[in-house]
CSV table of C-alpha atoms in Angstrom, one decimal:
chain,number,residue,atom,x,y,z
S,1,UNK,CA,8.3,21.0,17.5
S,2,UNK,CA,5.2,20.9,18.4
S,3,UNK,CA,3.2,18.2,16.3
S,4,UNK,CA,-0.4,16.3,15.4
S,5,UNK,CA,-0.4,13.1,13.8
S,6,UNK,CA,-2.8,11.9,12.0
S,7,UNK,CA,-2.1,8.3,10.0
S,8,UNK,CA,-3.9,4.7,10.5
S,9,UNK,CA,-2.1,1.6,9.6
S,10,UNK,CA,1.7,0.3,9.2
S,11,UNK,CA,2.7,2.6,6.9
S,12,UNK,CA,2.1,5.2,9.3
S,13,UNK,CA,3.9,4.0,11.9
S,14,UNK,CA,7.9,4.5,11.6
S,15,UNK,CA,7.2,8.2,10.5
S,16,UNK,CA,5.8,8.2,14.0
S,17,UNK,CA,8.2,6.3,15.9
S,18,UNK,CA,10.4,8.4,13.6
S,19,UNK,CA,9.0,12.0,14.9
S,20,UNK,CA,9.3,10.8,18.8
S,21,UNK,CA,13.1,9.8,18.6
S,22,UNK,CA,14.1,12.7,17.1
S,23,UNK,CA,12.7,14.9,19.9
S,24,UNK,CA,9.2,16.3,18.3
S,25,UNK,CA,6.1,16.6,20.8
S,26,UNK,CA,3.6,14.5,20.0
S,27,UNK,CA,0.4,16.5,21.0
S,28,UNK,CA,-1.9,14.1,19.8
S,29,UNK,CA,-2.5,10.5,17.4
S,30,UNK,CA,-5.7,10.9,15.4
S,31,UNK,CA,-6.5,7.9,13.5
S,32,UNK,CA,-9.6,6.2,11.8
S,33,UNK,CA,-12.2,3.7,13.8
S,34,UNK,CA,-10.9,0.5,15.0
S,35,UNK,CA,-12.2,-2.0,13.0
S,36,UNK,CA,-13.9,-5.9,13.1
S,37,UNK,CA,-10.9,-8.2,12.3
S,38,UNK,CA,-10.3,-11.8,11.7
S,39,UNK,CA,-13.1,-14.8,11.8
S,40,UNK,CA,-14.0,-14.2,15.0
S,41,UNK,CA,-14.5,-10.4,13.7
S,42,UNK,CA,-12.9,-8.7,16.8
S,43,UNK,CA,-13.1,-5.1,17.1
S,44,UNK,CA,-8.7,-4.3,16.8
S,45,UNK,CA,-7.1,-0.8,16.9
S,46,UNK,CA,-5.4,0.6,14.7
S,47,UNK,CA,-1.9,0.0,14.5
S,48,UNK,CA,-1.1,3.7,15.1
S,49,UNK,CA,-3.5,3.8,17.9
S,50,UNK,CA,-2.0,0.6,19.2
S,51,UNK,CA,1.3,2.2,19.1
S,52,UNK,CA,0.1,5.9,20.4
S,53,UNK,CA,-1.7,4.4,23.7
S,54,UNK,CA,1.7,2.8,24.9
S,55,UNK,CA,3.3,5.7,24.7
S,56,UNK,CA,0.6,7.3,26.6
S,57,UNK,CA,-0.3,10.2,23.5
S,58,UNK,CA,-4.2,10.8,23.6
S,59,UNK,CA,-5.8,9.1,20.5
S,60,UNK,CA,-8.8,10.9,18.5
S,61,UNK,CA,-10.9,8.7,16.3
S,62,UNK,CA,-14.0,11.2,14.9
S,63,UNK,CA,-15.6,9.8,12.1
S,64,UNK,CA,-15.9,13.6,10.5
S,65,UNK,CA,-13.2,15.8,10.9
S,66,UNK,CA,-15.3,19.2,9.9
S,67,UNK,CA,-16.1,20.2,13.6
S,68,UNK,CA,-13.1,19.2,15.1
S,69,UNK,CA,-11.3,22.3,14.5
S,70,UNK,CA,-11.6,24.1,18.2
S,71,UNK,CA,-9.7,20.9,19.6
S,72,UNK,CA,-7.2,21.0,16.6
S,73,UNK,CA,-6.4,25.0,17.7
S,74,UNK,CA,-6.5,23.3,21.6
S,75,UNK,CA,-4.0,21.1,20.5
S,76,UNK,CA,-2.0,24.4,19.5
S,77,UNK,CA,0.5,22.1,16.8
S,78,UNK,CA,3.1,24.2,14.8
S,79,UNK,CA,2.5,21.3,12.1
S,80,UNK,CA,0.4,18.5,11.7
S,81,UNK,CA,1.8,15.2,10.4
S,82,UNK,CA,-0.6,12.9,7.9
S,83,UNK,CA,0.6,9.6,6.7
S,84,UNK,CA,-2.2,7.5,5.2
S,85,UNK,CA,-4.5,8.4,7.8
S,86,UNK,CA,-7.5,8.2,5.0
S,87,UNK,CA,-9.5,11.1,5.3
S,88,UNK,CA,-9.1,14.8,3.3
S,89,UNK,CA,-8.4,17.9,6.0
S,90,UNK,CA,-11.1,20.4,5.5
S,91,UNK,CA,-9.6,23.5,4.6
S,92,UNK,CA,-10.3,24.8,8.2
S,93,UNK,CA,-7.8,22.5,9.4
S,94,UNK,CA,-5.1,22.8,7.0
S,95,UNK,CA,-4.9,26.7,8.1
S,96,UNK,CA,-4.6,26.1,11.5
S,97,UNK,CA,-0.8,25.1,11.8
S,98,UNK,CA,1.9,27.9,10.7
S,99,UNK,CA,4.1,25.0,9.1
S,100,UNK,CA,1.3,23.7,7.6
S,101,UNK,CA,-0.4,20.3,7.1
S,102,UNK,CA,2.6,17.8,5.6
S,103,UNK,CA,1.9,14.4,3.8
S,104,UNK,CA,3.4,11.6,3.4
S,105,UNK,CA,2.9,10.3,0.5
S,106,UNK,CA,4.3,7.2,-1.1
S,107,UNK,CA,4.6,8.4,-4.7
S,108,UNK,CA,6.8,10.3,-6.5
S,109,UNK,CA,4.2,13.3,-6.7
S,110,UNK,CA,2.1,14.5,-9.0
S,111,UNK,CA,2.0,10.5,-10.6
S,112,UNK,CA,0.1,8.3,-8.7
S,113,UNK,CA,-2.4,10.5,-6.6
S,114,UNK,CA,-5.0,8.7,-4.0
S,115,UNK,CA,-5.1,5.5,-2.2
S,116,UNK,CA,-2.7,3.4,-3.8
S,117,UNK,CA,0.1,4.2,-5.2
S,118,UNK,CA,2.2,1.9,-4.3
S,119,UNK,CA,0.2,-0.9,-5.9
S,120,UNK,CA,-0.2,1.0,-9.0
S,121,UNK,CA,3.5,1.3,-9.7
S,122,UNK,CA,4.2,-2.3,-9.1
S,123,UNK,CA,1.3,-3.2,-11.1
S,124,UNK,CA,2.0,-0.6,-14.6
S,125,UNK,CA,5.6,-2.4,-14.0
S,126,UNK,CA,7.2,1.0,-13.4
S,127,UNK,CA,11.2,0.9,-12.9
S,128,UNK,CA,11.5,3.8,-10.4
S,129,UNK,CA,9.2,5.0,-7.4
S,130,UNK,CA,9.6,6.8,-4.4
S,131,UNK,CA,8.2,9.2,-1.3
S,132,UNK,CA,7.3,12.6,-1.2
S,133,UNK,CA,6.7,15.4,1.2
S,134,UNK,CA,4.1,17.7,0.2
S,135,UNK,CA,2.1,20.6,1.7
S,136,UNK,CA,-1.7,19.5,2.2
S,137,UNK,CA,-4.3,21.6,-0.2
S,138,UNK,CA,-8.2,21.0,-0.5
S,139,UNK,CA,-7.3,18.6,-3.6
S,140,UNK,CA,-6.8,14.8,-3.4
S,141,UNK,CA,-2.6,15.0,-3.2
S,142,UNK,CA,-2.5,18.4,-5.0
S,143,UNK,CA,-0.4,20.4,-2.2
S,144,UNK,CA,3.3,21.8,-3.2
S,145,UNK,CA,6.0,19.8,-2.9
S,146,UNK,CA,8.9,19.8,-0.2
S,147,UNK,CA,11.3,17.0,-0.8
S,148,UNK,CA,11.0,13.5,-2.7
S,149,UNK,CA,13.3,10.8,-2.2
S,150,UNK,CA,13.3,8.1,-5.2
S,151,UNK,CA,13.9,4.4,-5.5
S,152,UNK,CA,14.2,1.8,-7.5
S,153,UNK,CA,11.8,-1.0,-8.2
S,154,UNK,CA,13.1,-4.8,-8.2
S,155,UNK,CA,11.9,-7.4,-10.9
S,156,UNK,CA,10.4,-9.6,-8.5
S,157,UNK,CA,9.4,-6.7,-5.8
S,158,UNK,CA,6.1,-7.1,-4.8
S,159,UNK,CA,4.1,-4.1,-3.0
S,160,UNK,CA,4.3,-6.0,0.3
S,161,UNK,CA,8.0,-5.8,-0.1
S,162,UNK,CA,7.7,-2.4,-1.1
S,163,UNK,CA,5.0,-1.4,1.3
S,164,UNK,CA,8.3,-1.5,3.8
S,165,UNK,CA,10.7,-0.3,2.2
S,166,UNK,CA,8.9,2.8,1.8
S,167,UNK,CA,7.3,3.0,5.4
S,168,UNK,CA,11.0,3.6,6.6
S,169,UNK,CA,11.7,6.1,3.7
S,170,UNK,CA,8.7,7.9,4.5
S,171,UNK,CA,9.8,8.6,8.1
S,172,UNK,CA,13.3,9.7,7.1
S,173,UNK,CA,12.2,12.4,4.5
S,174,UNK,CA,9.4,13.4,7.1
S,175,UNK,CA,12.0,13.9,9.8
S,176,UNK,CA,14.0,16.0,7.1
S,177,UNK,CA,11.7,17.7,6.0
S,178,UNK,CA,10.7,19.1,9.3
S,179,UNK,CA,14.3,19.8,10.4
S,180,UNK,CA,14.6,22.0,7.0
S,181,UNK,CA,10.9,23.3,7.3
S,182,UNK,CA,12.0,26.9,7.2
S,183,UNK,CA,14.3,26.2,4.3
S,184,UNK,CA,12.9,24.8,1.3
S,185,UNK,CA,11.4,26.1,-0.9
S,186,UNK,CA,7.8,24.0,-1.9
S,187,UNK,CA,7.8,23.7,-5.6
S,188,UNK,CA,3.9,23.6,-7.5
S,189,UNK,CA,2.9,20.7,-9.1
S,190,UNK,CA,2.2,20.2,-12.4
S,191,UNK,CA,-1.1,18.9,-12.7
S,192,UNK,CA,-0.8,18.2,-16.5
S,193,UNK,CA,1.8,15.2,-15.4
S,194,UNK,CA,-0.5,13.7,-12.5
S,195,UNK,CA,-2.1,10.0,-12.4
S,196,UNK,CA,-4.3,8.6,-10.1
S,197,UNK,CA,-4.5,5.6,-8.0
S,198,UNK,CA,-7.7,4.3,-7.2
S,199,UNK,CA,-8.5,2.1,-4.3
S,200,UNK,CA,-7.5,-2.1,-5.2
S,201,UNK,CA,-11.1,-4.5,-4.6
S,202,UNK,CA,-10.9,-8.1,-5.3
S,203,UNK,CA,-12.6,-7.1,-8.5
S,204,UNK,CA,-9.1,-6.2,-10.0
S,205,UNK,CA,-8.0,-9.7,-8.7
S,206,UNK,CA,-9.0,-11.8,-12.0
S,207,UNK,CA,-6.2,-13.2,-14.4
S,208,UNK,CA,-6.4,-12.7,-18.1
S,209,UNK,CA,-4.1,-15.4,-19.3
S,210,UNK,CA,-4.1,-14.1,-22.8
S,211,UNK,CA,-1.8,-10.9,-21.4
S,212,UNK,CA,1.7,-11.0,-22.0
S,213,UNK,CA,3.8,-12.4,-19.2
S,214,UNK,CA,5.5,-9.4,-18.3
S,215,UNK,CA,1.5,-7.8,-17.6
S,216,UNK,CA,0.6,-10.9,-15.6
S,217,UNK,CA,3.9,-11.3,-13.4
S,218,UNK,CA,3.2,-7.2,-12.5
S,219,UNK,CA,-0.3,-7.7,-11.9
S,220,UNK,CA,0.7,-10.2,-9.4
S,221,UNK,CA,3.5,-8.3,-7.8
S,222,UNK,CA,1.3,-5.7,-7.6
S,223,UNK,CA,-1.9,-6.9,-5.7
S,224,UNK,CA,0.4,-9.3,-3.5
S,225,UNK,CA,-0.7,-9.2,-0.3
S,226,UNK,CA,-4.0,-8.1,-0.8
S,227,UNK,CA,-6.3,-8.8,-2.6
S,228,UNK,CA,-3.9,-11.1,-4.3
S,229,UNK,CA,-4.5,-12.8,-8.1
S,230,UNK,CA,-6.8,-14.7,-8.8
S,231,UNK,CA,-7.0,-18.3,-11.0
S,232,UNK,CA,-9.4,-21.1,-10.8
S,233,UNK,CA,-8.0,-24.2,-11.2
S,234,UNK,CA,-10.9,-27.0,-11.3
S,235,UNK,CA,-13.7,-26.0,-8.7
S,236,UNK,CA,-11.1,-24.8,-6.2
S,237,UNK,CA,-9.7,-20.3,-6.5
S,238,UNK,CA,-5.8,-19.9,-5.9
S,239,UNK,CA,-5.0,-16.9,-5.0
S,240,UNK,CA,-0.8,-16.2,-6.5
S,241,UNK,CA,1.4,-14.2,-4.3
S,242,UNK,CA,4.9,-14.3,-5.5
S,243,UNK,CA,5.8,-15.1,-9.6
S,244,UNK,CA,8.9,-15.3,-11.6
S,245,UNK,CA,9.0,-15.2,-16.0
S,246,UNK,CA,10.1,-17.9,-17.1
S,247,UNK,CA,10.3,-19.6,-20.9
S,248,UNK,CA,7.2,-22.2,-21.7
S,249,UNK,CA,5.4,-23.7,-25.0
S,250,UNK,CA,1.8,-24.0,-24.7
S,251,UNK,CA,-2.1,-22.7,-24.3
S,252,UNK,CA,-2.7,-19.8,-22.5
S,253,UNK,CA,-4.4,-20.1,-19.9
S,254,UNK,CA,-3.1,-23.8,-18.9
S,255,UNK,CA,-0.7,-25.0,-15.9
S,256,UNK,CA,2.2,-26.7,-16.8
S,257,UNK,CA,4.5,-28.6,-14.4
S,258,UNK,CA,8.1,-27.6,-15.6
S,259,UNK,CA,10.8,-29.8,-13.9
S,260,UNK,CA,8.1,-29.6,-10.2
S,261,UNK,CA,7.6,-26.2,-10.4
S,262,UNK,CA,3.9,-25.1,-11.9
S,263,UNK,CA,3.9,-22.5,-14.8
S,264,UNK,CA,1.1,-20.5,-16.6
S,265,UNK,CA,0.9,-20.8,-19.8
S,266,UNK,CA,0.2,-16.9,-21.0
S,267,UNK,CA,-0.1,-15.0,-24.0
S,268,UNK,CA,4.6,-14.9,-25.0
S,269,UNK,CA,5.9,-17.8,-22.1
S,270,UNK,CA,5.4,-18.6,-18.8
S,271,UNK,CA,4.9,-17.4,-15.4
S,272,UNK,CA,6.3,-19.4,-12.9
S,273,UNK,CA,3.9,-19.9,-9.6
S,274,UNK,CA,6.6,-19.2,-6.9
S,275,UNK,CA,4.2,-18.3,-3.5
S,276,UNK,CA,0.4,-19.5,-3.6
S,277,UNK,CA,-2.1,-20.3,-1.5
S,278,UNK,CA,-5.5,-22.8,-2.2
S,279,UNK,CA,-8.5,-22.7,-1.2
S,280,UNK,CA,-8.9,-23.4,2.6
S,281,UNK,CA,-5.2,-24.0,2.6
S,282,UNK,CA,-2.7,-22.0,3.9
S,283,UNK,CA,0.1,-20.3,1.5
S,284,UNK,CA,3.0,-22.4,0.0
S,285,UNK,CA,5.4,-22.9,-2.7
S,286,UNK,CA,4.9,-23.6,-5.8
S,287,UNK,CA,6.4,-27.1,-5.3
S,288,UNK,CA,4.3,-27.9,-2.0
S,289,UNK,CA,1.2,-26.7,-4.8
S,290,UNK,CA,1.7,-29.6,-6.8
S,291,UNK,CA,2.6,-31.9,-4.7
S,292,UNK,CA,-1.1,-31.7,-3.0
S,293,UNK,CA,-2.6,-32.7,-6.0
S,294,UNK,CA,-1.7,-36.8,-6.0
S,295,UNK,CA,-4.4,-36.9,-8.9
S,296,UNK,CA,-7.2,-35.3,-7.3
S,297,UNK,CA,-7.3,-32.7,-10.0
S,298,UNK,CA,-6.9,-33.0,-14.0
S,299,UNK,CA,-3.1,-34.2,-14.7
S,300,UNK,CA,-1.1,-31.0,-15.8
S,301,UNK,CA,-0.2,-29.6,-17.8
S,302,UNK,CA,-3.7,-30.5,-19.5
S,303,UNK,CA,-5.6,-28.5,-16.7
S,304,UNK,CA,-8.1,-25.5,-17.9
S,305,UNK,CA,-7.9,-22.7,-16.0
S,306,UNK,CA,-11.0,-20.7,-16.0
S,307,UNK,CA,-11.0,-16.8,-14.5
S,308,UNK,CA,-12.3,-16.1,-11.1
S,309,UNK,CA,-15.1,-14.6,-10.2
S,310,UNK,CA,-13.1,-12.3,-7.9
């Protein structure tokens, strides 16, 4: 099948590779613009563009899709596949391919429509999520469902871990969807069951230690690797990437040294900080973090935490 692929970040890459490996002809790739990255703010191409260029596939990076209808018609796609592209498609483009525009979405729609479905499923402590392929409509993730595949979320799985798994699941499901496209009966979404997954920002990073251990553990997992949950120890910011729930007593907002492990006391127990990054330093284990104190900051467990200005 002749396909135009639209995607930008790492999540989209397995789907593009799977379509090529399945024998589909990729007429072109659309992705968002190159962005400055790193300390030197060097202009960097998104992962999908880098791969497409390596495969000699034409790449387009328009600021707006309105006005690109003639180009899209010239490409003559039988289907447009979209995976984390980052822009809504206008109706004039949605109507072009005979098999429609098919989106690979990282939730079991209609739950978690929007930009950050993986992260919010973890933050909210959901036991199950999945992948949906859907026919795109003018609304945000409102189109008819084609296929869905669920997966359990592990107790200590971060959104970064889940991102990798769902990207591969998405690749498998989009190839199956295209193989079966003429036999699948699209199913309308029940809008009454919908929920929104807005984009995350650093404003979500601050931890409230009075909340339950489970809530804080879910928040830490959901914000890892970005923007990362943040607390302030002494006068330094501490990013937390991984944690686990543990029994502990004390005043919420303190860190206790329990057998060489840093444990954040919260509303109903404790959260062991298993992977952290002190301000200005590399990521490290919780034990390494404790070893680095050598008396320079208050002795545990009497080290108060302030909310970070995330």
